[in-house]
Tab-separated table of C-alpha atoms and ligand atoms in Angstrom:
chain	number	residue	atom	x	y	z
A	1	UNK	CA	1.459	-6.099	-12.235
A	2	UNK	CA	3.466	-8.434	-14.597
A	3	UNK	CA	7.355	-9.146	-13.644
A	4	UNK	CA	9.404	-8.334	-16.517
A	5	UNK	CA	11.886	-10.686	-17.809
A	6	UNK	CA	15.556	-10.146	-17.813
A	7	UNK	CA	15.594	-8.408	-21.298
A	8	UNK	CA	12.852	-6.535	-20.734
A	9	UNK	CA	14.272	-5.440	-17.447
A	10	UNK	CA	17.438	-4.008	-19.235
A	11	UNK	CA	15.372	-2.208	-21.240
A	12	UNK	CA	13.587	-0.520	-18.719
A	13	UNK	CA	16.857	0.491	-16.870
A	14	UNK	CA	17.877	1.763	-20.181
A	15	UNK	CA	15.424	3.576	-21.054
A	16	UNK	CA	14.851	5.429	-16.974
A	17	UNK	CA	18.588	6.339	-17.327
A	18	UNK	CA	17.797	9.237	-19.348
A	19	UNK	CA	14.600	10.142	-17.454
A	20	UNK	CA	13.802	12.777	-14.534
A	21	UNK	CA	13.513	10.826	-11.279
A	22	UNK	CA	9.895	11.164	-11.163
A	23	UNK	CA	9.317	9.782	-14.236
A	24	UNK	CA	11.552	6.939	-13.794
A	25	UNK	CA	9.187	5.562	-10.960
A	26	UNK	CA	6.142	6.016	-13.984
A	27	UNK	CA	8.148	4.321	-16.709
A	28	UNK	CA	8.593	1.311	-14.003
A	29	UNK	CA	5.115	0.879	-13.603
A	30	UNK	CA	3.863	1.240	-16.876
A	31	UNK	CA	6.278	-1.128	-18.480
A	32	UNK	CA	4.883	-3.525	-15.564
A	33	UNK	CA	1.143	-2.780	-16.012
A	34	UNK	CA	-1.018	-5.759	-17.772
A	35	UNK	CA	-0.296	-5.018	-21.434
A	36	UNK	CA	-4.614	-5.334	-22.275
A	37	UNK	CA	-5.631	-3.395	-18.983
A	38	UNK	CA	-7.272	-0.345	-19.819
A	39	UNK	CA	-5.656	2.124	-17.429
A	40	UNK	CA	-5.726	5.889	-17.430
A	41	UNK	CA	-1.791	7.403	-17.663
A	42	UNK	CA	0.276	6.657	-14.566
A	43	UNK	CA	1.039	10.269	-14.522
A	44	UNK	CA	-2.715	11.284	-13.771
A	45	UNK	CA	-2.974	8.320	-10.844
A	46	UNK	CA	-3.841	10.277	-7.308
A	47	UNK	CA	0.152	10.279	-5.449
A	48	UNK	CA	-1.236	7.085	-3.228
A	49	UNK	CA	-2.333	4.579	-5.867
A	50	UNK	CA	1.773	5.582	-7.669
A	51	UNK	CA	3.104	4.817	-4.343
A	52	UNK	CA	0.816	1.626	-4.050
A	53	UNK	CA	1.729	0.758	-7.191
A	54	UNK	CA	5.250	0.989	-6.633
A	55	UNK	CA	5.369	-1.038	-3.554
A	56	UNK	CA	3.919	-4.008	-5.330
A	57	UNK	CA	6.904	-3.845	-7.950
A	58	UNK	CA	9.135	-3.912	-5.047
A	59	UNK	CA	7.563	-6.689	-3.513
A	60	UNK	CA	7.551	-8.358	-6.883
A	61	UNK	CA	11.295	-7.988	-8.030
A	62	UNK	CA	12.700	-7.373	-4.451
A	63	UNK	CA	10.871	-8.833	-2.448
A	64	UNK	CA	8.572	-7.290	0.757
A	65	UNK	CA	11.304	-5.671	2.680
A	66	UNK	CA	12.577	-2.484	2.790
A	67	UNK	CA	15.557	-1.189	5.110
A	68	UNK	CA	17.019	1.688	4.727
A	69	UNK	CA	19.012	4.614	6.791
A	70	UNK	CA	19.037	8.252	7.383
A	71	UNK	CA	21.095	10.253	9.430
A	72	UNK	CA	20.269	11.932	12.170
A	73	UNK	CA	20.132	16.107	11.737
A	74	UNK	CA	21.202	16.589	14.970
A	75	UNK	CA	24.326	14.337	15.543
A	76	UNK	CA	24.917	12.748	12.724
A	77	UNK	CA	23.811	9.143	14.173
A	78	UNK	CA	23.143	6.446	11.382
A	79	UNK	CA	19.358	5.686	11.763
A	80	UNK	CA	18.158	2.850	10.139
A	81	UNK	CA	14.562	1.909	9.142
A	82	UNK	CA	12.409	-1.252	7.607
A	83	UNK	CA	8.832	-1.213	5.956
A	84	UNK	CA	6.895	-3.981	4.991
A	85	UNK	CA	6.424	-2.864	1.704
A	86	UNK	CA	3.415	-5.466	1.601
A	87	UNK	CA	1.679	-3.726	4.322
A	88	UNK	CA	2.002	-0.395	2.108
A	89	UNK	CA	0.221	-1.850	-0.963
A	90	UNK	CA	-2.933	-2.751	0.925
A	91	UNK	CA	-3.658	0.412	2.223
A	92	UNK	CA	-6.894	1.536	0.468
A	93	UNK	CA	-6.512	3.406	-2.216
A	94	UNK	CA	-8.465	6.987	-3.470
A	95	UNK	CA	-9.962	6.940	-6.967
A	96	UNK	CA	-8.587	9.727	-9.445
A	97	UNK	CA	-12.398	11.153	-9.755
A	98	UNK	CA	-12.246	12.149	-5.298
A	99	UNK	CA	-12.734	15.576	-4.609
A	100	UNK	CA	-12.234	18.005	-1.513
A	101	UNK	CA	-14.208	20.991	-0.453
A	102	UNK	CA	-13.443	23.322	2.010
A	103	UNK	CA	-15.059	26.365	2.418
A	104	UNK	CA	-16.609	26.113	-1.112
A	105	UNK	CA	-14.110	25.548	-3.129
A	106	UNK	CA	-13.259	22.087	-4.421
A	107	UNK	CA	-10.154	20.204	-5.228
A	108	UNK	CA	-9.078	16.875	-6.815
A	109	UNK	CA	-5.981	14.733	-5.455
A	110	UNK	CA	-2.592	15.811	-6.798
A	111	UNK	CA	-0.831	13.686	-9.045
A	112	UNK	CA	2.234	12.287	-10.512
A	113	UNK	CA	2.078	15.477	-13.794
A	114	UNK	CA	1.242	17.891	-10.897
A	115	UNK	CA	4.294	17.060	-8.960
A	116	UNK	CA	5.941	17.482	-12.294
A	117	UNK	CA	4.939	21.112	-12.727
A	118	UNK	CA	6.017	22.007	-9.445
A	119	UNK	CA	9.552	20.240	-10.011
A	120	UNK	CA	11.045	23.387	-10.883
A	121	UNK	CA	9.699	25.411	-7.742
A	122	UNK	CA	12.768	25.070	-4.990
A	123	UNK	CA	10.678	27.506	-2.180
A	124	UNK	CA	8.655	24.483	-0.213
A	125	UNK	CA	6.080	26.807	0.841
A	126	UNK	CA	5.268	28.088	-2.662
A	127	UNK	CA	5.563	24.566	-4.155
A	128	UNK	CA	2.528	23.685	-2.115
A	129	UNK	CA	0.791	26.779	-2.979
A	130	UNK	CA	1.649	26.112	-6.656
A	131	UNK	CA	0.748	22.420	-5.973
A	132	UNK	CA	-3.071	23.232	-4.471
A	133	UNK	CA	-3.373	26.090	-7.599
A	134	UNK	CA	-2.788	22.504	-10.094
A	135	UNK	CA	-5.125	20.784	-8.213
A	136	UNK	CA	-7.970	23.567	-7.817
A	137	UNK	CA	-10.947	21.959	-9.549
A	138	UNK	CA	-13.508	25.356	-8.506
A	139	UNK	CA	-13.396	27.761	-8.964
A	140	UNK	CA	-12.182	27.042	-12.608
A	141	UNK	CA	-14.716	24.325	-13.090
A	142	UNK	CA	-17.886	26.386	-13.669
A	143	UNK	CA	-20.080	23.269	-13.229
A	144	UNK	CA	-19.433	22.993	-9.577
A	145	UNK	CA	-19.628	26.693	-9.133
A	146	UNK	CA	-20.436	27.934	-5.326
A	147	UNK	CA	-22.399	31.149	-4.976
A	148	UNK	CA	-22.189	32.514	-8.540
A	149	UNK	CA	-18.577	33.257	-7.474
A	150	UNK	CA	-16.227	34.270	-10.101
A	151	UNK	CA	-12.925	34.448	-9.159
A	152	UNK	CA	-9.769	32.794	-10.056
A	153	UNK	CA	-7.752	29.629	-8.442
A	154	UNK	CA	-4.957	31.908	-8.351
A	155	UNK	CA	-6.630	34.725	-6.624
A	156	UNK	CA	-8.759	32.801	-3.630
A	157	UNK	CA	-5.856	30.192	-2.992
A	158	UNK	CA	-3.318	32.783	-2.789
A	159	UNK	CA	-4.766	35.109	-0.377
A	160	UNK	CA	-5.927	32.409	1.721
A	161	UNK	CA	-5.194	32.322	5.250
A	162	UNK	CA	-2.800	29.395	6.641
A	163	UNK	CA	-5.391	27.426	8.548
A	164	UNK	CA	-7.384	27.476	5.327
A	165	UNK	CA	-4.625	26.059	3.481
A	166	UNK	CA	-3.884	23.641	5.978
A	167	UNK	CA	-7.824	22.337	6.046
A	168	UNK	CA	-6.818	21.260	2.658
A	169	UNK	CA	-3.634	19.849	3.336
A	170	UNK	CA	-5.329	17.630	5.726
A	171	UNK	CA	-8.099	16.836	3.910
A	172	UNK	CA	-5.887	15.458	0.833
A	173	UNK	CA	-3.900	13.542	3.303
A	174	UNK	CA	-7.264	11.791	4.727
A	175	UNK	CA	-8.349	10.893	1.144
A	176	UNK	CA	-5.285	9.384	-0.175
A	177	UNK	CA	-3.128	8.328	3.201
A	178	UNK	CA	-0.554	6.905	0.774
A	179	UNK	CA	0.596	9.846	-1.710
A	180	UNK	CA	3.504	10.803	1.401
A	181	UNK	CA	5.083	7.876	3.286
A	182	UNK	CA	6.140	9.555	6.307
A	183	UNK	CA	9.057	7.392	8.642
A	184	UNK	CA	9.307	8.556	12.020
A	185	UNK	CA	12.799	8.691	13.762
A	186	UNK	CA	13.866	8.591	17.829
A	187	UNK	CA	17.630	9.264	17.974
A	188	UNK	CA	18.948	6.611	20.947
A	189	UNK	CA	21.755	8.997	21.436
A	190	UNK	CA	20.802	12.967	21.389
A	191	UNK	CA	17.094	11.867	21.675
A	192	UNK	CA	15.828	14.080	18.567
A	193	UNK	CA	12.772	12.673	17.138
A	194	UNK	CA	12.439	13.627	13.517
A	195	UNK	CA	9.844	13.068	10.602
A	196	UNK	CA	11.223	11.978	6.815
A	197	UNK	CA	9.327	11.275	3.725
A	198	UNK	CA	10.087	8.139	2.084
A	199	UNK	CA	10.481	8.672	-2.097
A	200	UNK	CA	9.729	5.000	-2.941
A	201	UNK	CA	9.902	5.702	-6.576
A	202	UNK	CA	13.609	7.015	-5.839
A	203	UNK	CA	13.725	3.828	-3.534
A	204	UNK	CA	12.856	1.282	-6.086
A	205	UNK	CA	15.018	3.407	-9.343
A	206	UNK	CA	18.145	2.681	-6.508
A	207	UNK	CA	17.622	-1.247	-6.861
A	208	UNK	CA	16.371	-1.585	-10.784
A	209	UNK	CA	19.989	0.503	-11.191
A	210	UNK	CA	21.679	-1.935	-9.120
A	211	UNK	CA	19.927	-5.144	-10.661
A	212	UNK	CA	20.643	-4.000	-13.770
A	213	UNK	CA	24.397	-3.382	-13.619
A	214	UNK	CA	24.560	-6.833	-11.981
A	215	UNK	CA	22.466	-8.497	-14.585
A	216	UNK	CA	25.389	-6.382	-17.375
A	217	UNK	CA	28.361	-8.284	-15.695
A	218	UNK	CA	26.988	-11.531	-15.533
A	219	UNK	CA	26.337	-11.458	-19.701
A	220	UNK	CA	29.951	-9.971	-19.777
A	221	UNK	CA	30.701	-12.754	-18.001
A	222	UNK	CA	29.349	-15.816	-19.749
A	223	UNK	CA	29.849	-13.798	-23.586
A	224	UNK	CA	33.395	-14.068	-22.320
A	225	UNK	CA	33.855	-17.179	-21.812
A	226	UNK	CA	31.282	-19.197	-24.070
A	227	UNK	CA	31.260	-16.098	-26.557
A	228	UNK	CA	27.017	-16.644	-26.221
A	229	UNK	CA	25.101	-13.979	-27.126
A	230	UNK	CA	23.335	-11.574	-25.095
A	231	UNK	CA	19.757	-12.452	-25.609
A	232	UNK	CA	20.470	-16.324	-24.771
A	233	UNK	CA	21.991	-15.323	-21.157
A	234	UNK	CA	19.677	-13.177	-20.404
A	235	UNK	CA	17.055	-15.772	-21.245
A	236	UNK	CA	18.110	-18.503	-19.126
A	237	UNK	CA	16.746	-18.975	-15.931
A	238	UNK	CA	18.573	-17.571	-12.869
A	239	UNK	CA	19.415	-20.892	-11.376
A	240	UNK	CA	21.213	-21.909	-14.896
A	241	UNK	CA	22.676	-18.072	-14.663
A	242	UNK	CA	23.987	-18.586	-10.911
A	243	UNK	CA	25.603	-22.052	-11.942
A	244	UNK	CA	27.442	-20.989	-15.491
A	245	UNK	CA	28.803	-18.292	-13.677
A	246	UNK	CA	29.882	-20.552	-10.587
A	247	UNK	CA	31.418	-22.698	-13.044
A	248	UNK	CA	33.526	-19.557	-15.096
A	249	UNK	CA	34.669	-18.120	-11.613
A	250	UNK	CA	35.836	-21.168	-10.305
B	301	LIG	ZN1	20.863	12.268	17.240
């Protein structure tokens, strides 16, 4: 991961203000990526190595911390949280070629363009129905074929029964530990515990946004008053920034 520079980082904003939210959290770690590596899309990364990923360009423009709050469903209390968003980019992550099998039939980890196809779907259940059909390798791959079966993805996975389902659910979750961040909450006053998943991508979009429109005044700022242009502020260093604008506010 390379840090962008100021320009650059416009750029990006600029560009992700258009976008879906899922794709904004791509876009960031693309533009980011080691210009000669020699990576497959972002889109086809397993969910774990995106939300790896991501965590390291937090760390690297934000720094390690996260804090955040949610409120709780039951009383409305403000619950707050913080992650060590170091701690999250060291967990080990699952290669895009890992595959599941349970009861025959094989899957690979979802990813980034199957959470796209499911975007639509607003039925949770059938999302992750729809979500395992994406990610069915066999019984559509005849090469890994189990019994000289021949039906479809959609007909097995379908007409599965829940435990079945859920074998895979846990499975996936094994393989690639990161592709949900889960937060756990304990309400101090009702006492309801509660389980939320953590969009990082969503997260990190929050603070580029915020950077960005910070980074807009301060050029509005210093064009205003020295009448420089926008590519010279943005290519001074922040501590030069921080003191121009010290001196125009004064
Ligand atoms: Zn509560």
């Amino acid at each position: 991961m390379v840090a962008l520079n100021h320009a650059d980082f416009l750029a990006l904003w600029e560009t992700g203000h258009r976008l879906h939210p899922l794709d904004r959290g791509l876009l960031a770690i693309q533009a980011s990526l080691n210009p000669d590596s020699q990576e497959s899309p972002v889109a086809d990364w397993p969910l774990g190595r995106r939300n790896r990923a991501l965590a390291e360009l937090r760390t690297l423009y934000f720094g390690p911390r996260l804090e955040g709050w949610t409120v709780c469903a039951e009383c409305g209390e403000k619950l707050e949280f913080e992650l060590d968003c170091r701690a999250l980019a060291e967990t080990p992550e699952a290669s895009a070629d890992q595959r599941i099998s349970v009861e025959g039939s094989i899957f690979r980890l979802p990813t980034s363009r199957d959470l796209a196809r499911i975007a639509t779907e607003s039925d949770p259940s059938q999302a992750a129905m729809l979500l395992l059909e994406c990610c069915a390798v066999y019984p559509k791959d005849t090469s890994a074929s189990v019994e000289g079966k021949k039906e479809t993805a959609h007909t097995t996975i379908w007409s599965w029964p829940p435990e079945r389902i859920d074998k895979v659910a846990e499975q996936m979750v094994q393989a690639d530990p990161l592709a949900e961040i889960s937060l756990g909450f304990d309400c101090p006053l009702c006492l309801h515990t509660s389980e939320e998943t953590l969009d990082l991508a969503d997260f990190l979009w929050a603070e580029i946004e915020f950077r960005a429109r910070r980074l807009l005044a301060e050029v509005h700022a210093l064009a205003s008053a020295y009448g420089w242009a926008e590519s010279a502020i943005l290519a001074l260093s922040d501590v030069r920034r921080a003191n121009y604008l010290q001196m125009v506010q004064a």
